[in-house]
Coordinates of C-alpha atoms and ligand atoms in Angstrom, one line a residue:
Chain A
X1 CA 0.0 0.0 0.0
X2 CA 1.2 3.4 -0.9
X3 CA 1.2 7.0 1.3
X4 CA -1.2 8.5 -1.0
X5 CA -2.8 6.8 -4.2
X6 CA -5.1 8.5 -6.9
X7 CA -6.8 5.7 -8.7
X8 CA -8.4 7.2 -12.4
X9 CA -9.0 10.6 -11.0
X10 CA -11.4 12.9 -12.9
X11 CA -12.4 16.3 -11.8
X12 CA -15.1 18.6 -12.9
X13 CA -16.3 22.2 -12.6
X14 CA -19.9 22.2 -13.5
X15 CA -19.9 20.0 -17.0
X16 CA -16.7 21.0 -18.1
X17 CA -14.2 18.3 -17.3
X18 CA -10.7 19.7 -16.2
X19 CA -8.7 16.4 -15.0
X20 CA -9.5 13.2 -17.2
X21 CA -8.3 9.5 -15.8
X22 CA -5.4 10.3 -13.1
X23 CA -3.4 8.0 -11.5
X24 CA -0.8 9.1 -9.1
X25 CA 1.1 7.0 -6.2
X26 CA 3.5 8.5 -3.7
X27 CA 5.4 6.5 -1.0
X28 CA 6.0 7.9 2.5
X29 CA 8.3 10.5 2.5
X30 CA 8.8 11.2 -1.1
X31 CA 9.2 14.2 -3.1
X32 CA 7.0 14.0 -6.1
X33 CA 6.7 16.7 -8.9
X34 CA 3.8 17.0 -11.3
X35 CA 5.0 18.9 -13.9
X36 CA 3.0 20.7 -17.0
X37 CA 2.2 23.7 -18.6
X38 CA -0.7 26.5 -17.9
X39 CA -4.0 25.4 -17.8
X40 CA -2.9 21.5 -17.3
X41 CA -5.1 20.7 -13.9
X42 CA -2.2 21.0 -12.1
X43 CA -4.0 23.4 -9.3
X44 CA -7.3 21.4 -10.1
X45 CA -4.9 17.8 -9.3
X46 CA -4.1 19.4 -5.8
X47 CA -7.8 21.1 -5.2
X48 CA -8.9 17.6 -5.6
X49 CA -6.7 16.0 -3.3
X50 CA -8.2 18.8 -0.6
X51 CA -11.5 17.6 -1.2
X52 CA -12.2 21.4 -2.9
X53 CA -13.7 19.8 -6.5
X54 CA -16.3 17.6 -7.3
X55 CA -14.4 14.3 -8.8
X56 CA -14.7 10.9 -9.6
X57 CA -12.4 8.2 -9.3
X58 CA -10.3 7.6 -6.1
X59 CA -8.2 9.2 -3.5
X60 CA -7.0 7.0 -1.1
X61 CA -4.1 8.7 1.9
X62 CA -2.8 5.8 4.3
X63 CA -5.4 3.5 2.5
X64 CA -8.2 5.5 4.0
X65 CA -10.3 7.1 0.7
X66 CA -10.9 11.1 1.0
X67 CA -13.7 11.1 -1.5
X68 CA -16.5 12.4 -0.2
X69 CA -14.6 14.2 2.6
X70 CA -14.9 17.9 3.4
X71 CA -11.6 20.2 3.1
X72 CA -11.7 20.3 7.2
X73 CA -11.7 16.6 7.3
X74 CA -8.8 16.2 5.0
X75 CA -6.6 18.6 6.7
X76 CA -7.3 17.0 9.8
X77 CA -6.1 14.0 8.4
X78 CA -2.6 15.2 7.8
X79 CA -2.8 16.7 4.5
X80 CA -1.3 20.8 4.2
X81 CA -1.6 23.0 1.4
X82 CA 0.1 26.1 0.0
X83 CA -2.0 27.0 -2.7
X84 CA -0.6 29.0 -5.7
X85 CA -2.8 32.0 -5.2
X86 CA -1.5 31.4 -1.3
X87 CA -5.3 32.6 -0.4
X88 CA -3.6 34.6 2.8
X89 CA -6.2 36.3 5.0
X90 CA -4.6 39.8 3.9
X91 CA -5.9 41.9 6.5
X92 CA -4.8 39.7 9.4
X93 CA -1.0 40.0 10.6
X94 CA 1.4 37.4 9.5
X95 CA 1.2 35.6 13.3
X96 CA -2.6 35.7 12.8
X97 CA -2.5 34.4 9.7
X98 CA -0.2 31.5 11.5
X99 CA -2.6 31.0 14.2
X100 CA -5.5 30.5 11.9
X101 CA -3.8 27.4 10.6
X102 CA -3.4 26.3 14.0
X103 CA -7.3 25.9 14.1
X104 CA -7.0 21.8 14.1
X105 CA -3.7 21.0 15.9
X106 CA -3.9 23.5 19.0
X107 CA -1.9 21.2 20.8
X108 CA 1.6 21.3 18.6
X109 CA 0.9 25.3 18.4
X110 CA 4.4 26.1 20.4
X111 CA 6.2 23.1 18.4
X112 CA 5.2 24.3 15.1
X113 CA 5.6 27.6 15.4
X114 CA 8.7 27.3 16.3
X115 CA 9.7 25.7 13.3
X116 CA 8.0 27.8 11.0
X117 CA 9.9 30.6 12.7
X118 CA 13.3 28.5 12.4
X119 CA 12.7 27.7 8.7
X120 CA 11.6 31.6 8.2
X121 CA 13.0 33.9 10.5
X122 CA 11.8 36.9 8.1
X123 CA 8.2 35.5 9.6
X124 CA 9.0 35.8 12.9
X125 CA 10.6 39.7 12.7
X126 CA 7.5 40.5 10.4
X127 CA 4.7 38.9 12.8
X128 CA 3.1 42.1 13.4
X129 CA 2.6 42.8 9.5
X130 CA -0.9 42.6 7.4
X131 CA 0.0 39.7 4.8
X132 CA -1.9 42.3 2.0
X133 CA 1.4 44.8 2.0
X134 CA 4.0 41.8 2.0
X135 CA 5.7 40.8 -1.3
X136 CA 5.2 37.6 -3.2
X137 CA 8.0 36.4 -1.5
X138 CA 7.0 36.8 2.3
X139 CA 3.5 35.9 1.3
X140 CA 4.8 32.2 0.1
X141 CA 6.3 31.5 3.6
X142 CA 3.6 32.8 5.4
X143 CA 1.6 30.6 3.5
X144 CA 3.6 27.4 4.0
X145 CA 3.9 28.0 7.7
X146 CA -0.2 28.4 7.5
X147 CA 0.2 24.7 6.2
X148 CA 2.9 23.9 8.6
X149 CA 0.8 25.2 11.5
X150 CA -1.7 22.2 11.0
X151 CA 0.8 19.6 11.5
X152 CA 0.6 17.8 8.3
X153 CA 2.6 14.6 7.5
X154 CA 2.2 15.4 3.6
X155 CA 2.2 18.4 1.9
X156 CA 1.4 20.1 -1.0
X157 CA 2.6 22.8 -2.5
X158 CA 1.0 24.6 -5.8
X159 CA 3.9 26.1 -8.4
X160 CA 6.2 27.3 -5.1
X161 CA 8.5 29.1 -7.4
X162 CA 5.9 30.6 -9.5
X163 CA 7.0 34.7 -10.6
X164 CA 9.6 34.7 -7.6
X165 CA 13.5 35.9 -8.1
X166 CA 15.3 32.8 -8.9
X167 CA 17.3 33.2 -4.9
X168 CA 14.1 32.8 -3.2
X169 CA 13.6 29.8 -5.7
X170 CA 16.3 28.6 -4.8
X171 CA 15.6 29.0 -0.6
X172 CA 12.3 27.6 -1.4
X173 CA 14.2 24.1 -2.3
X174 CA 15.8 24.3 0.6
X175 CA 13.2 24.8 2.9
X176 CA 11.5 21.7 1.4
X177 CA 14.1 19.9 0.9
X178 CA 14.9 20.2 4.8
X179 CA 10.9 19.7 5.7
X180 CA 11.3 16.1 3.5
X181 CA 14.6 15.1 5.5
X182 CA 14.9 16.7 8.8
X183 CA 10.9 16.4 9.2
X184 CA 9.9 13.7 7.6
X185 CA 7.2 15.0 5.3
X186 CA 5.9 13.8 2.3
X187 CA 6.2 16.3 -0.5
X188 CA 3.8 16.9 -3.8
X189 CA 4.6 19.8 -5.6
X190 CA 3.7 21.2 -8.9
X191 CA 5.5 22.9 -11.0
X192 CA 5.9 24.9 -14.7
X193 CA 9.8 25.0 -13.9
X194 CA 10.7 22.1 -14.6
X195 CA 14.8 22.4 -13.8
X196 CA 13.1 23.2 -10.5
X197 CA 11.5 20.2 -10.2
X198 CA 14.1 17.9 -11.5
X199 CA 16.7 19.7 -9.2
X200 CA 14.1 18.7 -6.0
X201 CA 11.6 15.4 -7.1
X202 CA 13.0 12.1 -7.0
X203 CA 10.0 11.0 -9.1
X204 CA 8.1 13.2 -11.8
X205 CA 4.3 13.0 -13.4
X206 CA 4.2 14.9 -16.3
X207 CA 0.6 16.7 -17.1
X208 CA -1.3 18.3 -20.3
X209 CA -4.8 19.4 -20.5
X210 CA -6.1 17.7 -17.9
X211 CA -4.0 13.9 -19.1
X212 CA -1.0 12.1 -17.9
X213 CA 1.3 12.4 -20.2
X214 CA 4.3 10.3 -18.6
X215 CA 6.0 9.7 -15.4
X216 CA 9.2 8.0 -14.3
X217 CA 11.8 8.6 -12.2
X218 CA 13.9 12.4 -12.3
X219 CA 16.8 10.3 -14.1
X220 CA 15.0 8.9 -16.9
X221 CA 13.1 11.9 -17.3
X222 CA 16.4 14.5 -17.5
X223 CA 17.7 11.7 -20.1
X224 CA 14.5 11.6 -22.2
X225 CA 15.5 14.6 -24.7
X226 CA 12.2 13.8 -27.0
X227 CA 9.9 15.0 -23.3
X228 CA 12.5 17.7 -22.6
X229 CA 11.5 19.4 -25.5
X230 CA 8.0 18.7 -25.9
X231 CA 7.5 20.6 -22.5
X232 CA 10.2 22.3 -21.2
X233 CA 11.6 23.9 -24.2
X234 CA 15.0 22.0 -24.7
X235 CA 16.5 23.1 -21.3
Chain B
X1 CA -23.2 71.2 22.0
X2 CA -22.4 69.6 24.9
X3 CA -25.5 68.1 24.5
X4 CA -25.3 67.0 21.3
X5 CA -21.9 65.5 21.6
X6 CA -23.5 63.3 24.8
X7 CA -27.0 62.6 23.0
X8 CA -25.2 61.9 19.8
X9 CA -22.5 59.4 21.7
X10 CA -25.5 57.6 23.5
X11 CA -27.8 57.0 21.1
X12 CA -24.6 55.3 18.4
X13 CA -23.7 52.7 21.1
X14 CA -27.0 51.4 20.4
X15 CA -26.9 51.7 16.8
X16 CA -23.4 49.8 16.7
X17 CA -24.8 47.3 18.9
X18 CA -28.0 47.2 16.6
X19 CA -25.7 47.2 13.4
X20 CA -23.3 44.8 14.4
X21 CA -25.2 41.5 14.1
X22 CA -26.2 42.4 10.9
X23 CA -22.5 43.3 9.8
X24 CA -21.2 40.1 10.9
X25 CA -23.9 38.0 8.9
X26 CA -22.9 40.4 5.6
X27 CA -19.4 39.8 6.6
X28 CA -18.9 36.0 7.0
X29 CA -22.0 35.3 5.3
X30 CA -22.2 37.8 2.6
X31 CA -26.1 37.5 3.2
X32 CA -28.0 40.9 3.5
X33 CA -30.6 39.7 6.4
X34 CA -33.4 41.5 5.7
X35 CA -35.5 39.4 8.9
X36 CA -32.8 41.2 10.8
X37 CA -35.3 43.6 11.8
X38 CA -37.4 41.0 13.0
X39 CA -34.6 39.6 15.6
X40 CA -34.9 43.1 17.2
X41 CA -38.8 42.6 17.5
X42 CA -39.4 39.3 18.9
X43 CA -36.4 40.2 21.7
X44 CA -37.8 43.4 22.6
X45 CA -41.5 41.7 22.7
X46 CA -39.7 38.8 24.4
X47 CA -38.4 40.7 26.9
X48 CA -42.0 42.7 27.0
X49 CA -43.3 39.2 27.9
X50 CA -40.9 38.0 30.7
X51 CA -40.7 41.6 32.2
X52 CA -44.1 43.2 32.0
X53 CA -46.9 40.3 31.6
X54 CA -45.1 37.2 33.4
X55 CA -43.3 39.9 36.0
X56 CA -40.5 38.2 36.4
X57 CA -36.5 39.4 36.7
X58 CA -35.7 42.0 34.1
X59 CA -32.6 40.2 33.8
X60 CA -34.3 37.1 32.7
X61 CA -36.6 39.0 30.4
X62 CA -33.1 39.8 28.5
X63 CA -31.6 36.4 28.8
X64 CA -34.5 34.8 27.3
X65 CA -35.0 37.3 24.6
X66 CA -30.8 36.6 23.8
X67 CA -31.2 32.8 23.3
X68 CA -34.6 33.2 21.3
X69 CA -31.9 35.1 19.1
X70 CA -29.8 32.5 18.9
X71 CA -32.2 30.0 18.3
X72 CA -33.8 32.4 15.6
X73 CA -30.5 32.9 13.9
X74 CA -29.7 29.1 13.7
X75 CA -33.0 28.3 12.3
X76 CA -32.7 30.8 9.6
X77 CA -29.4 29.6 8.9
X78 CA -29.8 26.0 9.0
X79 CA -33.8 26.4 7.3
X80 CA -33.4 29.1 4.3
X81 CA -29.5 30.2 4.0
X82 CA -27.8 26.9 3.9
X83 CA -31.0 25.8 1.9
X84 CA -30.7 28.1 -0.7
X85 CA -26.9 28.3 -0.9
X86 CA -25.5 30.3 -2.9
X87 CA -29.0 32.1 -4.5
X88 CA -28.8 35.9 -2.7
X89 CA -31.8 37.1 -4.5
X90 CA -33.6 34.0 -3.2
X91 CA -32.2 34.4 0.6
X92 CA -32.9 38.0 0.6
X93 CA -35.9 37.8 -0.4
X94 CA -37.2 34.6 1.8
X95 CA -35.6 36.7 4.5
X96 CA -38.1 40.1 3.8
X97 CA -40.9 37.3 3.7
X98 CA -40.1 36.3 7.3
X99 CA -39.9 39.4 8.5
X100 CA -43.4 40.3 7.7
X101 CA -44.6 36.7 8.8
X102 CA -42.6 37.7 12.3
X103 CA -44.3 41.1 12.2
X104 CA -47.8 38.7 11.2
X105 CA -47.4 36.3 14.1
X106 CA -46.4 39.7 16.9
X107 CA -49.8 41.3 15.9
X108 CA -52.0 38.0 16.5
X109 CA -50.7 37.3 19.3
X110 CA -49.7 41.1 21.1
X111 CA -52.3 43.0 19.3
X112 CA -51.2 46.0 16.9
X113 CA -51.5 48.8 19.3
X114 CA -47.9 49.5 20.3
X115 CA -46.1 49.4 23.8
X116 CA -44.4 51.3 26.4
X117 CA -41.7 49.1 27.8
X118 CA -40.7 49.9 31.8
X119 CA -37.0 51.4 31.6
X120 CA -35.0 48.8 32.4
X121 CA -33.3 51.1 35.4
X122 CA -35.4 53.8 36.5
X123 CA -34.6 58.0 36.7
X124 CA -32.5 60.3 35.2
X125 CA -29.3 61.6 36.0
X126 CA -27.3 65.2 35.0
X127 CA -24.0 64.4 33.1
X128 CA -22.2 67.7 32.9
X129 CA -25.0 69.5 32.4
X130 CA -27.1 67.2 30.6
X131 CA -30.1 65.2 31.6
X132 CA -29.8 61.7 30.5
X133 CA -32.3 58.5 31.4
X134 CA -30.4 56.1 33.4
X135 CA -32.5 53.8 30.5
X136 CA -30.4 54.6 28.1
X137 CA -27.2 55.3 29.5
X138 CA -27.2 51.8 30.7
X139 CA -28.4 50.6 27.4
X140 CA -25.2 52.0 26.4
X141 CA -22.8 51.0 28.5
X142 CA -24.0 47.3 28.1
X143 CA -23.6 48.0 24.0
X144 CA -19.9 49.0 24.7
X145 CA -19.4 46.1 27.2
X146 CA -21.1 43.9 24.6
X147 CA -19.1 45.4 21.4
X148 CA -16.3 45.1 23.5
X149 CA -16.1 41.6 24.3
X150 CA -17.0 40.5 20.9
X151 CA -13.8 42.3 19.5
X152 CA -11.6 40.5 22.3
X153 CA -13.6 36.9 21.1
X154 CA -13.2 37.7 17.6
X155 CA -9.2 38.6 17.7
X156 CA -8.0 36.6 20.5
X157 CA -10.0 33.1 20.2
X158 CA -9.5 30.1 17.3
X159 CA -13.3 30.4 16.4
X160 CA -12.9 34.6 16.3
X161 CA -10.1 34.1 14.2
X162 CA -11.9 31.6 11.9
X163 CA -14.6 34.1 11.1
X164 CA -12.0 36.5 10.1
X165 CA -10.5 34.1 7.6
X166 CA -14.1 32.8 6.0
X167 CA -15.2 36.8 5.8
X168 CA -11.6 37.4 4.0
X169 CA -10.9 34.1 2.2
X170 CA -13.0 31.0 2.3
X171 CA -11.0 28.8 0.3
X172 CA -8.6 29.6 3.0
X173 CA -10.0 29.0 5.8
X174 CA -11.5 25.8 4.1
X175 CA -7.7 24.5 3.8
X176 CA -6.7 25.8 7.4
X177 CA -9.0 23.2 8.7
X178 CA -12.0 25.1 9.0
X179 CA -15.7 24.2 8.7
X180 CA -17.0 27.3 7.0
X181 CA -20.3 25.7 7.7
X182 CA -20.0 25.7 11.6
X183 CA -18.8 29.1 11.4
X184 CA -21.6 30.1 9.8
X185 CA -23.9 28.6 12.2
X186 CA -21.9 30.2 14.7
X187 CA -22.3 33.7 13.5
X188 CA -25.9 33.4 13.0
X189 CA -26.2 32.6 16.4
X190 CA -24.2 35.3 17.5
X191 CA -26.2 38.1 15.5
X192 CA -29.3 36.3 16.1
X193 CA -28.5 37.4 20.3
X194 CA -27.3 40.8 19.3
X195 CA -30.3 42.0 17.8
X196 CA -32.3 40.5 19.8
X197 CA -30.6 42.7 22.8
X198 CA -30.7 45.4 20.4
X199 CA -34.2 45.2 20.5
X200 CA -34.9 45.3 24.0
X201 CA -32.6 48.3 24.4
X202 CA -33.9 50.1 20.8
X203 CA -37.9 49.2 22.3
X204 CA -37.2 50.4 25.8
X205 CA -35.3 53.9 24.0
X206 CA -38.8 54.4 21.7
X207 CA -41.5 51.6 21.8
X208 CA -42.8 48.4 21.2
X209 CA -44.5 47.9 17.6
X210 CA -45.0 45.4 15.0
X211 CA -43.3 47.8 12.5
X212 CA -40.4 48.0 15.1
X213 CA -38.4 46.0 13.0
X214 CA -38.1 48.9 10.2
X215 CA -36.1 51.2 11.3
X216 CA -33.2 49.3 12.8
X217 CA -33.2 47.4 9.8
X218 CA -32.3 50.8 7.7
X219 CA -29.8 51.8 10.3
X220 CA -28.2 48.7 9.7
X221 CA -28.5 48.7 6.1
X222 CA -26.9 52.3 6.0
X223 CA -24.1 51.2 8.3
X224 CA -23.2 48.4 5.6
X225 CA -23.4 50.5 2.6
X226 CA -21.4 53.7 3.6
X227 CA -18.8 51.2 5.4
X228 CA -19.1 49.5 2.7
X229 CA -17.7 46.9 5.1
X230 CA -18.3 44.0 7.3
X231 CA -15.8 45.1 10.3
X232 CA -16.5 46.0 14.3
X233 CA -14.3 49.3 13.9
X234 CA -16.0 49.8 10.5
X235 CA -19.5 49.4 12.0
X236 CA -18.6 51.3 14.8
X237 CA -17.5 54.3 13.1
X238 CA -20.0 54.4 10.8
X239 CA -22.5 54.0 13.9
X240 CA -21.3 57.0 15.3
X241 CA -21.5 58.8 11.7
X242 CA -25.2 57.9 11.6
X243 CA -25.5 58.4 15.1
X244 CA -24.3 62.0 15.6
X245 CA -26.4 63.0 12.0
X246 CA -29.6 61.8 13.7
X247 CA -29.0 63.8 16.7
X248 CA -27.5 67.1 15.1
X249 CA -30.5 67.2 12.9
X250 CA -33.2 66.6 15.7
X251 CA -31.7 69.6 17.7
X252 CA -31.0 71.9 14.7
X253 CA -33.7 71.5 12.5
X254 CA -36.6 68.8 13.7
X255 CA -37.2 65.7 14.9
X256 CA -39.5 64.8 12.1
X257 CA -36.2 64.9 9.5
X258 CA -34.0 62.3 11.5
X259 CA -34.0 59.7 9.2
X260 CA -34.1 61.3 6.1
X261 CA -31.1 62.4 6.6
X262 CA -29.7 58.4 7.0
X263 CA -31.4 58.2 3.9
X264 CA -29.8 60.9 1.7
X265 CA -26.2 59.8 3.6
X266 CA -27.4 56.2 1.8
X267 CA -27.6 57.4 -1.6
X268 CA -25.0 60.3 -1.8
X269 CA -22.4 57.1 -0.5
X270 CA -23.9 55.0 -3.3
X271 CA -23.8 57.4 -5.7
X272 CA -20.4 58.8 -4.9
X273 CA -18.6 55.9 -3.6
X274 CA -20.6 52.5 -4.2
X275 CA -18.2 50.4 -2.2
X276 CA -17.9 52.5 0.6
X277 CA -16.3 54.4 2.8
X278 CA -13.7 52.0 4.0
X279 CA -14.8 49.5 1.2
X280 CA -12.0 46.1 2.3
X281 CA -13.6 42.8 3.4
X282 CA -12.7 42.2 6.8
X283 CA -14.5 41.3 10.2
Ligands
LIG1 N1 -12.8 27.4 -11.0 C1 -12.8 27.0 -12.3 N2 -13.9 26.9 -13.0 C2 -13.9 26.5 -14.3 N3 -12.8 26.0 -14.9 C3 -11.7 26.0 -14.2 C4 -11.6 26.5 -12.9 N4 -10.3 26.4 -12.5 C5 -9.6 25.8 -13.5 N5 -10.5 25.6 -14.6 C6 -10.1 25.0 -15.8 O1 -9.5 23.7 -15.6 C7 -8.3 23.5 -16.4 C8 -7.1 23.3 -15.5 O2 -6.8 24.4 -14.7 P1 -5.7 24.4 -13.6 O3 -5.9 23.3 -12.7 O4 -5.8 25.8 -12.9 O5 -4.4 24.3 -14.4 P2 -2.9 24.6 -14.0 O6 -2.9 24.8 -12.5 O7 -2.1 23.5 -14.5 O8 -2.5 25.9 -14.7 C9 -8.2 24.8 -17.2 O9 -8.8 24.5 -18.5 C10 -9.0 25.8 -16.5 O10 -9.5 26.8 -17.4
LIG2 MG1 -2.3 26.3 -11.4

């Protein structure tokens, strides 16, 4: 049995069919990348995992299935998000916006916030600030210490390095990289960048309009020049 | 003046208290509550009821009328919002249909003639000058107390700080772990026991009617559109805006034109500045 396994996935807003036929595993702490262009259901992929689309198929975390279960439910079962759009509460202060993530674990609210604080001390001299007059930056670690803060086990993360400079890119690796070895979680991101996510995943799904493409591991996939260039331009 | 500046700070801690229930449901809910009126009614007739006809503990009279709030505010909620999800035309308009079945149900079974509640604290007291019914100053004082302690619940506690993040983002709050649904409930419950003490204080200030529920109804509607806001400091300023107008414009020109001039401050904010005075989502 695998950590998490999505089992011919479809998702849907109203009629329109955005994800067609998915099929994802992940084993326990992992780094997986699903890679593909604009408009590819990566964001929909993740929204469905949260239990924030209407889908078919299955989503099974631990072997226990998530269809059917609210957003609340899922996060209680271990399962953080950093969304791309980071969907910060912009008038709260960076702290508050912390604390509101605490809402299901109030127990590990010292623990975690003391490693949100060590991974991003820039959080912890800016607690007083309102989240709407940080940059894009600031606003992605507040809103992976808002996932942080409810004590997940895996985590996903929506295009991380998505219109940031390429040093906090390159900080954002590092921070997961360290959340995957030092704490143990299991990490799906997605990602347009795909150096990014070669540099990070140790396995990669690659997405278009709403199909898998192909998967495989980070090797094959930086040997396979005929995929390289059908979607990441040859680099 | 000094006058003024004392009648004008009275009589807007009861209109922020009046205002704020409905603010909250616009906030988190994004639900104009046009029954809101109605909550005012049944507590103040509640309260009529325990008080007056049954005699017993004034206290009681407002306790009761506060949970009947509550319990009003979860019905509604649980029977035509979360029925109707999502259809505001539909929810506002099952909401106006209430309130006249409310104001239906308080004629059949109180009569239409309308009635002088007992001040809640007898006499009258000279503030600087001033004569002022303890009635109302202790109206006020419990409005601040009340205000008060709902800004320290919503900043300081998790469920405060969840209604923050559903009024400012629901999707999230949804993947913070939060029940948007709950919090809902929640807030209806809480506005459901604030107009409901609104009522008692707004009936025992002028009288108890079944059109009662009009009137506090505009001041809240006014206090939403030229805040243009769900917040407590929003509502609170714009409760003393309104406030001070009414009172200004009872001693300067006559009584008669008080709420005209909420009206006119309604559509010169509309016209001028449709979203508002402060015009940001928060709570
Ligand atoms: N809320 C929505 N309503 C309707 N269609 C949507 C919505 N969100 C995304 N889509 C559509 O679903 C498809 C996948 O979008 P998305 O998951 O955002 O892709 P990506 O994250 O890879 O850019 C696109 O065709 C997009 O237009
Ligand atoms: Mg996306």
């Amino acid at each position: 049995m695998s950590y998490l396994e999505i089992e011919n996935l479809s998702a849907f807003y109203g009629k329109a069919q955005a994800l067609t036929d998915i099929s994802i595993t992940v084993q326990p702490g992992e780094i997986v990348a699903v890679v593909g262009p604009n408009g590819a259901g990566k964001s929909t992929l993740l929204d469905s995992i949260m239990g924030l689309v209407k889908i078919d198929g299955d989503i099974r975390l631990r072997g226990h299935s998530l269809v059917g279960r609210t957003p609340s439910e899922i996060v209680r079962h271990g399962v953080g998000y950093a969304p791309e759009r980071f969907n910060l509460f912009p008038y709260m202060s960076v702290r508050d916006n912390l604390m509101v993530g605490a809402f299901t674990a109030r127990d590990d609210i010292q623990s975690n916030l003391s490693m949100v604080h060590s991974l991003f001390p820039r959080l912890e001299e800016r607690e007083g600030q309102e989240t709407s007059t940080q940059s894009g930056g600031e606003r992605q670690m507040v809103s992976f210490g808002r996932a942080l803060m409810t004590s997940p086990e895996l985590l996903l993360v929506d295009e991380p390095t998505i219109g940031l400079a390429p040093k906090i890119c390159h900080e954002i690796a590092e921070v997961l990289r360290k959340l995957n070895k030092e704490y143990g979680l299991t990490v799906v991101i997605t990602e347009q960048n795909a150096n990014f996510a070669l540099s990070l995943a140790s396995r990669i799904y690659v997405l278009e309009s709403g199909r898998m493409q192909t998967s495989g591991t980070a090797d094959e996939l930086r040997n396979d020049k005929r995929l390289l260039e059908a979607y990441f331009g040859g680099h | 003046m000094l006058q003024i500046l004392i009648q004008g700070l009275l009589l807007s801690g009861l209109y922020a208290l009046i205002a704020m229930g409905f603010t909250l449901i616009f906030s988190i809910g994004r639900v104009l509550n046009l029954a809101y009126g109605a909550y005012l009614m049944v507590g103040g007739y509640m309260y009529f009821w325990v008080s007056q006809t049954l005699g017993m503990p004034k206290l009681l009279g407002v306790a009761v009328a506060a949970v009947l709030g509550v319990l009003m505010g979860f019905l509604k909620y649980r029977l035509i919002v979360k029925t109707l999800k999502g259809d505001h035309v539909a929810v506002e308009i099952s909401t106006l249909i209430l309130a006249v079945v409310i104001q239906a149900g308080i004629v059949l079974v109180f009569g239409d003639s309308s009635k002088i509640l007992l001040p809640i604290v007898p006499g009258v007291i000279n503030v600087a000058g001033a004569s002022v019914t303890y009635n109302i100053l202790i109206a006020t004082l419990i409005s601040w107390a009340i205000l008060l302690g709902l800004f320290a619940f919503v900043r300081l506690t998790h469920t405060g700080r969840a209604m923050q993040a559903v009024s400012m983002d629901a999707k999230g709050a949804a993947i913070s772990g939060i029940d948007p649904d709950r919090i809902n409930l929640i807030t209806w419950g809480i506005s459901g026991a604030l107009g409901a003490i609104g009522g008692v204080f707004f009936a025992s200030y002028t009288q108890l009617s079944p059109s009662m529920w009009v009137a506090p109804l505009i001041i809240s509607v006014a206090v939403v559109i030229v805040g243009g806001i769900g917040s407590i400091l929003g509502t609170l300023v714009v409760a003393h805006i309104i406030g001070f107008l009414e009172v200004i414009v009872v001693a300067t020109l006559a009584p008669e034109l008080r709420g005209v001039f909420t009206m006119l401050l309604i559509i010169g904010v509309l016209v001028t500045r449709p979203q508002g005075l402060f015009g940001r989502e928060e709570l």
